[in-house]
Amino acid sequence: TARIDIEALADQDWTRAWMDNFRPMQFGRRLWVVPRHLPAPDPSAVVIRLDPGLAFGTGTHPTTALCLRWLDRQDLRGRTLIDFGCGSGILAIAALKLGARHAIAVDHDPQAVLAARDNGERNGVSDRLSVVRSSDFLVRPVDVVVANILANVLIALADDISALLKPDADLVMSGILTTQADDVIAAYVDLCDFEPCQTSDDWVLLHGRRR
């Protein structure tokens, strides 16, 4: 029979406890995510200042890490981007720090909208960052769409997400398990040509380019 041990823990500020253990993380060659209270490990790094919060996205999850590493490899100078399902806004902020001209961060969660707007201000990119709730979002085709959400949502919203892509635009999708990748690709294959999957643990990043 299974045994379960229960131990009472003293109440504490769990967000603060997580922050105390949150250390700088590198993604690719240039990009670092660094808590506000710590110095950047590399003075020449592209640094995102971010603390753990209620909105998803600090770089600790493999899907966020996959997206950050993809962004780090790109020449984003002058390009426009939508972070669809933005959570903390980390991907939009990363793109702007890497040279994107303008980014739109979209989420249905009011907490994510507040977090993304606050993080944009902390990182000095709010003048190039638009943060909107999904219900207020107006379709505006861009050069890059990054969607780090769930596979079933990517499939269900395939028409809506596809409408955001300019000709030759990049579509980057994550939040997808390896077993779900073929189904997600099938929802977009009539519009995009896909490169081989990038994987981390059981998670996948898909990169397609609109024809």
Backbone as JSON, one array per atom type, in Angstrom:
{
  "sequence": "TARIDIEALADQDWTRAWMDNFRPMQFGRRLWVVPRHLPAPDPSAVVIRLDPGLAFGTGTHPTTALCLRWLDRQDLRGRTLIDFGCGSGILAIAALKLGARHAIAVDHDPQAVLAARDNGERNGVSDRLSVVRSSDFLVRPVDVVVANILANVLIALADDISALLKPDADLVMSGILTTQADDVIAAYVDLCDFEPCQTSDDWVLLHGRRR",
  "N": [[0.83, -1.19, 0.0], [0.36, 2.3, -0.63], [2.11, 5.0, 0.93], [1.52, 8.08, 2.4], [3.06, 10.97, 3.43], [2.46, 13.81, 5.37], [3.38, 17.1, 5.87], [3.42, 20.05, 7.71], [4.01, 23.31, 6.51], [5.63, 26.35, 7.22], [3.97, 29.44, 6.76], [4.76, 31.6, 4.05], [6.07, 34.13, 1.83], [5.64, 33.0, -1.16], [6.2, 33.71, -3.79], [8.35, 35.44, -3.37], [10.14, 33.6, -2.26], [10.64, 31.95, -4.46], [11.8, 33.84, -6.13], [14.17, 34.36, -4.81], [15.65, 32.14, -5.47], [15.88, 32.3, -8.16], [17.9, 32.51, -10.84], [20.24, 34.13, -13.16], [19.73, 33.3, -16.6], [20.89, 31.92, -19.64], [20.12, 32.14, -23.1], [20.75, 30.83, -26.06], [23.22, 32.64, -27.91], [23.34, 35.41, -27.31], [21.32, 36.26, -25.56], [20.01, 36.9, -22.34], [18.1, 36.19, -19.42], [17.48, 37.92, -16.56], [17.09, 38.36, -13.09], [15.79, 41.3, -11.45], [17.31, 42.15, -9.26], [19.88, 41.25, -9.57], [23.19, 41.43, -11.03], [24.0, 41.63, -14.56], [25.47, 38.79, -16.09], [27.15, 39.04, -18.29], [28.56, 41.81, -19.67], [28.13, 42.57, -22.32], [25.81, 41.36, -23.05], [22.45, 40.8, -24.29], [19.93, 41.76, -22.35], [17.12, 40.74, -20.52], [15.19, 41.96, -18.01], [13.56, 40.38, -15.51], [11.26, 39.19, -13.15], [9.97, 36.38, -11.3], [6.47, 35.91, -11.56], [2.84, 36.09, -11.5], [2.01, 35.65, -14.11], [2.54, 33.44, -16.87], [5.81, 32.58, -17.99], [9.02, 32.8, -17.72], [11.24, 31.72, -18.75], [12.05, 29.38, -17.65], [10.6, 27.15, -18.36], [10.65, 24.5, -20.79], [9.36, 25.12, -23.27], [9.22, 27.92, -23.42], [11.95, 28.44, -23.32], [12.8, 27.25, -25.74], [11.58, 29.01, -27.59], [12.86, 31.45, -26.95], [15.53, 30.82, -27.59], [15.23, 30.46, -30.34], [14.5, 33.06, -31.15], [16.88, 34.39, -30.46], [18.6, 33.58, -32.46], [17.84, 34.95, -34.7], [17.79, 37.63, -37.14], [16.29, 40.33, -36.28], [16.03, 42.98, -36.78], [14.21, 45.85, -37.48], [11.87, 44.45, -37.93], [8.42, 43.42, -37.44], [6.38, 42.02, -34.83], [4.16, 39.63, -33.36], [3.31, 38.49, -30.22], [1.55, 35.96, -29.37], [-0.69, 35.09, -27.01], [0.71, 36.0, -24.66], [1.5, 35.87, -21.95], [3.83, 36.67, -19.53], [4.97, 38.45, -21.26], [7.51, 38.01, -22.13], [8.57, 37.01, -24.58], [7.88, 38.9, -26.53], [9.25, 41.1, -25.46], [11.88, 40.15, -25.55], [12.21, 40.0, -28.35], [12.08, 42.73, -29.02], [14.29, 43.71, -27.63], [16.21, 42.48, -29.12], [16.16, 43.85, -31.45], [13.78, 44.15, -32.94], [11.31, 46.17, -34.56], [8.71, 46.79, -33.69], [6.42, 45.34, -31.38], [3.57, 43.37, -30.62], [1.83, 42.33, -27.88], [-0.37, 39.87, -26.93], [-3.06, 38.67, -24.99], [-5.59, 36.7, -23.34], [-5.91, 36.82, -20.65], [-6.36, 38.99, -18.0], [-4.43, 39.4, -15.97], [-2.06, 38.64, -17.23], [-1.89, 40.62, -19.19], [-1.47, 42.92, -17.6], [0.96, 42.17, -16.41], [2.68, 41.91, -18.64], [2.67, 44.51, -19.62], [3.82, 45.9, -17.48], [6.33, 44.62, -17.36], [7.35, 45.38, -19.82], [7.72, 48.14, -19.41], [9.66, 48.06, -17.36], [11.79, 47.09, -18.77], [12.37, 49.02, -20.56], [11.16, 49.18, -23.1], [8.63, 49.96, -23.67], [7.74, 51.92, -25.4], [7.77, 50.77, -27.85], [6.16, 48.62, -27.65], [3.02, 47.17, -27.78], [0.4, 46.23, -25.74], [-2.32, 44.16, -25.47], [-5.62, 43.0, -24.66], [-7.12, 39.95, -25.76], [-9.78, 40.28, -26.58], [-9.84, 42.88, -27.44], [-8.19, 43.02, -29.55], [-7.08, 43.88, -32.76], [-6.83, 42.57, -35.99], [-3.68, 42.52, -37.48], [-1.44, 42.09, -39.82], [1.9, 40.81, -39.54], [5.54, 40.51, -39.47], [6.58, 38.41, -37.99], [5.15, 35.85, -36.08], [4.8, 34.64, -32.89], [3.74, 32.0, -30.97], [3.3, 30.66, -28.06], [1.59, 28.53, -26.78], [-1.07, 26.2, -26.05], [-1.35, 23.05, -27.8], [-3.93, 22.25, -28.7], [-5.24, 24.69, -28.73], [-3.75, 26.11, -30.61], [-4.45, 24.67, -32.88], [-7.25, 25.02, -32.96], [-7.38, 27.78, -33.36], [-6.25, 28.21, -35.81], [-7.02, 29.52, -38.23], [-7.33, 32.16, -37.35], [-4.75, 32.79, -36.39], [-3.24, 32.39, -38.68], [-4.11, 34.52, -40.23], [-2.64, 36.59, -39.29], [-0.2, 36.65, -40.48], [2.11, 38.1, -42.64], [2.95, 37.8, -46.17], [5.66, 35.55, -46.6], [6.2, 35.65, -43.9], [7.38, 34.62, -40.64], [6.29, 31.9, -38.69], [6.15, 30.84, -35.46], [5.68, 28.29, -33.25], [4.99, 26.91, -30.08], [4.66, 25.06, -26.96], [3.83, 22.59, -27.42], [3.53, 19.14, -27.36], [5.67, 16.39, -28.34], [4.15, 14.34, -29.41], [2.02, 15.68, -30.43], [2.76, 17.24, -32.51], [2.48, 16.65, -35.31], [-0.27, 16.96, -35.74], [-0.62, 19.68, -35.25], [0.98, 20.81, -37.26], [-0.47, 19.91, -39.48], [-2.69, 21.57, -39.38], [-1.77, 23.94, -40.39], [-0.37, 23.5, -42.71], [-1.23, 23.97, -45.3], [-0.71, 26.6, -45.7], [1.86, 27.25, -44.8], [5.37, 26.48, -45.06], [7.25, 24.11, -43.37], [10.08, 23.82, -41.21], [12.37, 21.25, -39.95], [11.41, 19.88, -36.77], [12.24, 21.43, -33.64], [13.37, 20.29, -30.53], [12.91, 19.86, -26.97], [13.27, 18.04, -24.16], [10.15, 16.59, -23.83], [8.94, 18.38, -25.47], [8.12, 20.55, -28.25], [9.22, 22.85, -30.75], [7.84, 24.49, -33.48], [8.65, 25.78, -36.61], [7.49, 27.64, -39.17], [7.18, 29.03, -42.49], [5.32, 31.46, -44.11], [3.94, 30.99, -47.31]],
  "CA": [[0.0, 0.0, 0.0], [1.11, 3.56, -0.71], [2.18, 5.81, 2.15], [1.6, 9.53, 2.16], [3.47, 11.75, 4.59], [2.02, 15.2, 5.3], [4.15, 17.96, 6.75], [2.99, 21.45, 7.68], [5.06, 24.26, 6.2], [5.37, 27.71, 7.69], [3.51, 30.34, 5.72], [5.77, 32.56, 3.61], [5.84, 34.74, 0.53], [6.19, 31.98, -2.06], [6.8, 34.39, -4.94], [9.67, 35.9, -2.94], [11.01, 32.43, -2.09], [11.05, 31.55, -5.8], [12.69, 34.87, -6.65], [15.48, 34.21, -4.18], [16.34, 31.04, -6.13], [15.83, 32.54, -9.58], [19.23, 32.95, -11.25], [20.34, 34.47, -14.58], [19.71, 32.18, -17.55], [21.3, 32.29, -20.99], [19.39, 31.47, -24.18], [21.51, 31.09, -27.27], [24.52, 33.32, -27.81], [23.29, 36.8, -26.84], [20.16, 36.62, -24.74], [19.96, 36.49, -20.94], [17.0, 36.62, -18.55], [18.16, 38.21, -15.3], [16.25, 39.03, -12.08], [16.1, 42.73, -11.3], [18.24, 42.44, -8.17], [21.19, 40.67, -9.83], [23.9, 42.01, -12.18], [24.09, 40.81, -15.77], [26.74, 38.06, -16.09], [27.98, 39.43, -19.42], [28.23, 43.21, -19.96], [27.73, 42.74, -23.72], [24.63, 40.54, -23.29], [21.11, 41.36, -24.44], [19.39, 41.37, -21.04], [15.73, 40.95, -20.14], [15.02, 42.0, -16.56], [12.27, 39.74, -15.26], [11.11, 38.45, -11.9], [8.82, 35.47, -11.33], [5.2, 36.52, -11.21], [1.68, 35.24, -11.71], [1.84, 35.35, -15.52], [3.46, 32.43, -17.36], [6.89, 32.96, -18.88], [10.28, 33.33, -17.2], [12.34, 31.03, -19.41], [12.37, 28.12, -16.98], [9.91, 26.04, -19.02], [11.3, 24.2, -22.08], [8.74, 25.76, -24.44], [9.69, 29.31, -23.45], [13.37, 28.4, -23.67], [12.89, 26.99, -27.18], [11.24, 30.24, -28.31], [13.92, 32.43, -26.73], [16.7, 30.44, -28.39], [14.92, 30.75, -31.75], [14.61, 34.51, -31.33], [18.28, 34.79, -30.37], [19.3, 33.25, -33.72], [17.28, 35.7, -35.82], [18.03, 39.06, -37.36], [14.95, 40.91, -36.12], [16.09, 44.41, -36.96], [13.2, 46.45, -38.34], [10.72, 43.57, -38.15], [7.28, 43.52, -36.51], [6.14, 40.71, -34.23], [3.06, 39.42, -32.43], [3.46, 37.45, -29.19], [0.16, 35.56, -29.25], [-0.71, 34.36, -25.75], [2.02, 36.52, -24.28], [1.9, 35.65, -20.56], [4.62, 37.76, -18.95], [5.48, 39.32, -22.32], [8.93, 37.77, -22.27], [8.99, 36.81, -25.97], [7.81, 40.21, -27.2], [10.34, 41.93, -24.93], [13.12, 39.62, -26.13], [12.29, 40.42, -29.75], [12.4, 44.16, -29.07], [15.69, 43.86, -27.19], [17.05, 41.96, -30.2], [16.13, 44.75, -32.59], [12.5, 44.29, -33.63], [10.83, 47.55, -34.6], [7.5, 46.91, -32.88], [5.83, 44.06, -30.98], [2.24, 43.38, -30.03], [1.65, 41.23, -26.94], [-1.8, 39.63, -26.85], [-3.45, 37.59, -24.09], [-6.97, 36.81, -22.85], [-5.85, 36.9, -19.19], [-6.04, 40.36, -17.56], [-3.19, 39.4, -15.2], [-0.96, 38.61, -18.2], [-1.81, 41.95, -19.81], [-0.83, 43.8, -16.63], [2.36, 41.76, -16.23], [3.44, 42.22, -19.85], [2.84, 45.97, -19.7], [4.78, 46.26, -16.44], [7.66, 44.14, -17.76], [7.82, 46.23, -20.9], [8.23, 49.38, -18.83], [10.9, 47.77, -16.64], [12.87, 46.81, -19.72], [12.61, 50.18, -21.41], [10.71, 48.96, -24.48], [7.19, 50.2, -23.74], [7.42, 52.79, -26.53], [7.65, 49.93, -29.05], [5.37, 47.45, -27.26], [1.59, 47.32, -27.57], [-0.12, 45.1, -24.98], [-3.78, 44.23, -25.61], [-6.42, 41.8, -24.4], [-7.59, 39.3, -26.99], [-11.08, 40.83, -26.97], [-9.63, 44.21, -28.02], [-7.13, 42.91, -30.55], [-7.44, 44.04, -34.15], [-5.9, 41.83, -36.84], [-2.67, 43.37, -38.1], [-0.39, 41.16, -40.25], [3.25, 41.19, -39.13], [6.63, 39.72, -40.04], [6.83, 37.23, -37.15], [4.17, 35.52, -35.05], [5.26, 33.64, -31.93], [2.59, 31.54, -30.17], [3.71, 29.62, -27.11], [0.36, 28.19, -26.08], [-1.33, 24.76, -26.1], [-1.55, 22.51, -29.14], [-5.34, 22.27, -29.1], [-5.59, 26.07, -29.01], [-3.12, 26.42, -31.89], [-5.26, 24.03, -33.93], [-8.56, 25.66, -33.01], [-7.25, 29.16, -33.81], [-5.36, 28.22, -36.98], [-7.42, 30.55, -39.18], [-7.06, 33.47, -36.75], [-3.31, 33.01, -36.33], [-2.76, 32.5, -40.06], [-4.45, 35.85, -40.74], [-1.68, 37.55, -38.76], [1.08, 36.48, -41.17], [2.39, 38.67, -43.94], [3.67, 36.88, -47.06], [7.04, 35.25, -46.17], [6.35, 35.83, -42.45], [7.75, 33.46, -39.83], [5.35, 31.44, -37.67], [6.84, 30.04, -34.46], [4.69, 27.75, -32.31], [5.46, 25.96, -29.08], [3.61, 24.57, -26.08], [3.38, 21.41, -28.17], [4.22, 17.88, -27.08], [6.14, 15.72, -29.55], [3.06, 13.52, -29.96], [0.99, 16.57, -30.99], [3.36, 18.09, -33.55], [1.92, 16.39, -36.64], [-1.61, 17.53, -35.81], [-0.5, 21.14, -35.37], [1.48, 21.08, -38.61], [-1.56, 19.67, -40.43], [-3.62, 22.7, -39.35], [-1.15, 25.1, -41.04], [0.5, 23.08, -43.81], [-1.7, 24.54, -46.57], [-0.26, 27.99, -45.78], [3.25, 27.42, -44.4], [6.37, 25.43, -45.22], [7.83, 23.92, -42.04], [11.41, 23.25, -41.02], [12.35, 20.15, -38.97], [11.07, 20.27, -35.4], [13.25, 21.58, -32.59], [12.8, 19.64, -29.36], [13.53, 19.92, -25.65], [12.51, 17.06, -23.38], [9.03, 16.1, -24.63], [8.3, 19.54, -26.07], [8.51, 20.82, -29.64], [9.01, 24.14, -31.39], [7.61, 24.41, -34.92], [8.91, 27.03, -37.34], [7.03, 27.63, -40.56], [7.21, 30.31, -43.2], [4.16, 31.59, -45.0], [4.26, 31.07, -48.74]],
  "C": [[0.88, 1.25, 0.0], [1.04, 4.3, 0.61], [2.33, 7.28, 1.77], [1.98, 10.21, 3.46], [3.07, 13.21, 4.38], [2.78, 16.01, 6.33], [3.68, 19.39, 6.6], [4.19, 22.34, 7.41], [4.66, 25.64, 6.72], [4.96, 28.58, 6.52], [4.63, 31.32, 5.35], [5.35, 33.14, 2.27], [6.47, 33.83, -0.52], [6.78, 32.6, -3.32], [8.2, 34.89, -4.59], [10.64, 34.75, -2.78], [11.51, 31.95, -3.44], [12.06, 32.55, -6.36], [14.1, 34.73, -6.08], [16.31, 33.11, -4.83], [16.39, 31.19, -7.65], [17.14, 33.18, -10.02], [19.25, 33.33, -12.74], [20.43, 33.23, -15.46], [20.06, 32.69, -18.94], [20.53, 31.47, -22.01], [20.09, 31.81, -25.5], [22.8, 31.83, -26.97], [24.43, 34.66, -27.08], [22.35, 37.04, -25.67], [20.24, 36.03, -23.34], [18.66, 37.0, -20.31], [17.58, 36.72, -17.14], [17.17, 38.86, -14.33], [16.71, 40.47, -11.86], [17.21, 42.99, -10.29], [19.64, 41.9, -8.4], [21.86, 41.36, -11.02], [23.87, 41.06, -13.37], [25.44, 40.1, -15.8], [27.71, 38.52, -17.18], [27.62, 40.87, -19.79], [27.76, 43.45, -21.39], [26.44, 42.0, -24.05], [23.41, 41.4, -23.6], [20.31, 40.86, -23.24], [17.91, 41.71, -20.93], [15.67, 40.89, -18.62], [13.62, 41.48, -16.24], [12.31, 39.02, -13.93], [9.94, 37.5, -12.02], [7.56, 36.19, -10.87], [4.06, 35.58, -11.51], [1.5, 34.86, -13.17], [2.92, 34.38, -16.0], [4.56, 33.05, -18.2], [8.06, 33.62, -18.19], [11.48, 32.71, -17.9], [12.66, 29.69, -18.8], [11.69, 26.93, -17.65], [10.54, 25.78, -20.39], [10.68, 24.9, -23.27], [9.16, 27.22, -24.55], [11.16, 29.36, -23.85], [13.57, 28.15, -25.17], [12.61, 28.26, -27.99], [12.32, 31.3, -28.15], [15.17, 32.1, -27.54], [16.45, 30.68, -29.87], [15.07, 32.24, -32.01], [16.06, 34.97, -31.33], [19.03, 34.56, -31.69], [18.88, 34.14, -34.88], [17.84, 37.11, -35.93], [16.66, 39.72, -37.38], [14.92, 42.41, -36.38], [15.04, 44.9, -37.96], [11.95, 45.63, -38.54], [9.64, 43.8, -37.09], [6.9, 42.12, -36.06], [4.89, 40.74, -33.38], [3.42, 38.26, -31.51], [2.04, 37.06, -28.79], [0.02, 34.62, -28.06], [0.54, 34.7, -24.97], [2.44, 36.2, -22.86], [2.61, 36.86, -20.0], [5.1, 38.78, -19.98], [6.93, 39.07, -22.66], [9.37, 37.65, -23.73], [8.93, 38.11, -26.75], [8.95, 41.1, -26.75], [11.68, 41.46, -25.49], [13.28, 40.08, -27.57], [12.67, 41.89, -29.87], [13.83, 44.41, -28.64], [16.66, 43.4, -28.28], [16.9, 42.75, -31.49], [14.83, 44.88, -33.33], [12.01, 45.74, -33.53], [9.62, 47.76, -33.7], [6.97, 45.52, -32.58], [4.47, 44.3, -30.36], [2.12, 42.14, -29.15], [0.16, 41.07, -26.67], [-2.08, 38.5, -25.88], [-4.89, 37.81, -23.64], [-7.02, 37.05, -21.35], [-5.49, 38.32, -18.76], [-4.75, 40.45, -16.76], [-1.97, 39.4, -16.13], [-0.78, 39.97, -18.86], [-1.11, 42.94, -18.89], [0.65, 43.48, -16.48], [3.2, 42.15, -17.44], [3.68, 43.72, -19.97], [3.89, 46.44, -18.69], [6.19, 45.84, -16.82], [8.22, 44.95, -18.92], [8.39, 47.53, -20.4], [9.55, 49.16, -18.11], [12.08, 47.59, -17.59], [13.08, 47.92, -20.74], [12.17, 50.02, -22.85], [9.24, 49.32, -24.66], [6.79, 51.1, -24.9], [7.27, 52.01, -27.83], [6.8, 48.68, -28.81], [3.92, 47.83, -27.06], [1.08, 46.07, -26.87], [-1.64, 45.2, -24.98], [-4.41, 42.91, -25.17], [-6.93, 41.25, -25.72], [-8.88, 39.91, -27.49], [-10.95, 42.2, -27.64], [-8.65, 44.19, -29.19], [-7.69, 43.03, -31.96], [-6.38, 43.36, -35.02], [-4.98, 42.79, -37.58], [-1.53, 42.46, -38.54], [1.01, 41.7, -39.96], [4.27, 40.24, -39.76], [6.88, 38.42, -39.28], [5.66, 37.07, -36.18], [4.75, 34.41, -34.19], [4.06, 33.28, -31.04], [3.03, 30.37, -29.31], [2.51, 29.31, -26.22], [0.14, 26.68, -26.2], [-1.66, 24.31, -27.51], [-3.01, 22.59, -29.59], [-5.81, 23.69, -29.41], [-4.99, 26.51, -30.34], [-3.92, 25.85, -33.06], [-6.59, 24.76, -34.08], [-8.5, 27.07, -33.59], [-6.38, 29.29, -35.06], [-5.73, 29.32, -37.97], [-7.09, 31.94, -38.65], [-5.57, 33.78, -36.74], [-2.74, 33.17, -37.74], [-3.0, 33.89, -40.63], [-3.48, 36.92, -40.27], [-0.36, 37.57, -39.52], [1.12, 37.23, -42.49], [2.95, 37.58, -44.87], [5.14, 36.77, -46.63], [7.26, 35.45, -44.67], [6.73, 34.51, -41.79], [6.66, 33.17, -38.81], [6.09, 30.49, -36.75], [5.82, 29.61, -33.42], [5.35, 26.78, -31.35], [4.34, 25.73, -28.08], [3.04, 23.27, -26.6], [4.19, 20.19, -27.74], [4.62, 17.21, -28.38], [5.03, 14.91, -30.21], [1.98, 14.36, -30.63], [1.48, 17.33, -32.22], [2.71, 17.88, -34.91], [0.54, 17.0, -36.79], [-1.57, 19.05, -35.94], [-0.02, 21.51, -36.77], [0.36, 20.94, -39.63], [-2.54, 20.84, -40.49], [-3.09, 23.9, -40.12], [-0.44, 24.76, -42.34], [0.04, 23.63, -45.16], [-1.19, 25.97, -46.76], [1.24, 28.15, -45.6], [4.1, 26.21, -44.78], [7.13, 25.33, -43.91], [9.24, 23.35, -42.12], [11.32, 22.06, -40.07], [12.09, 20.68, -37.56], [12.32, 20.49, -34.57], [12.62, 21.06, -31.3], [13.61, 19.93, -28.1], [12.67, 19.08, -24.72], [11.39, 16.51, -24.27], [8.32, 17.2, -25.39], [8.91, 19.87, -27.42], [8.31, 22.3, -29.95], [8.88, 23.9, -32.89], [7.88, 25.77, -35.54], [8.47, 26.85, -38.78], [7.16, 29.0, -41.16], [6.05, 30.35, -44.18], [4.62, 31.71, -46.44], [3.85, 32.41, -49.33]]
}
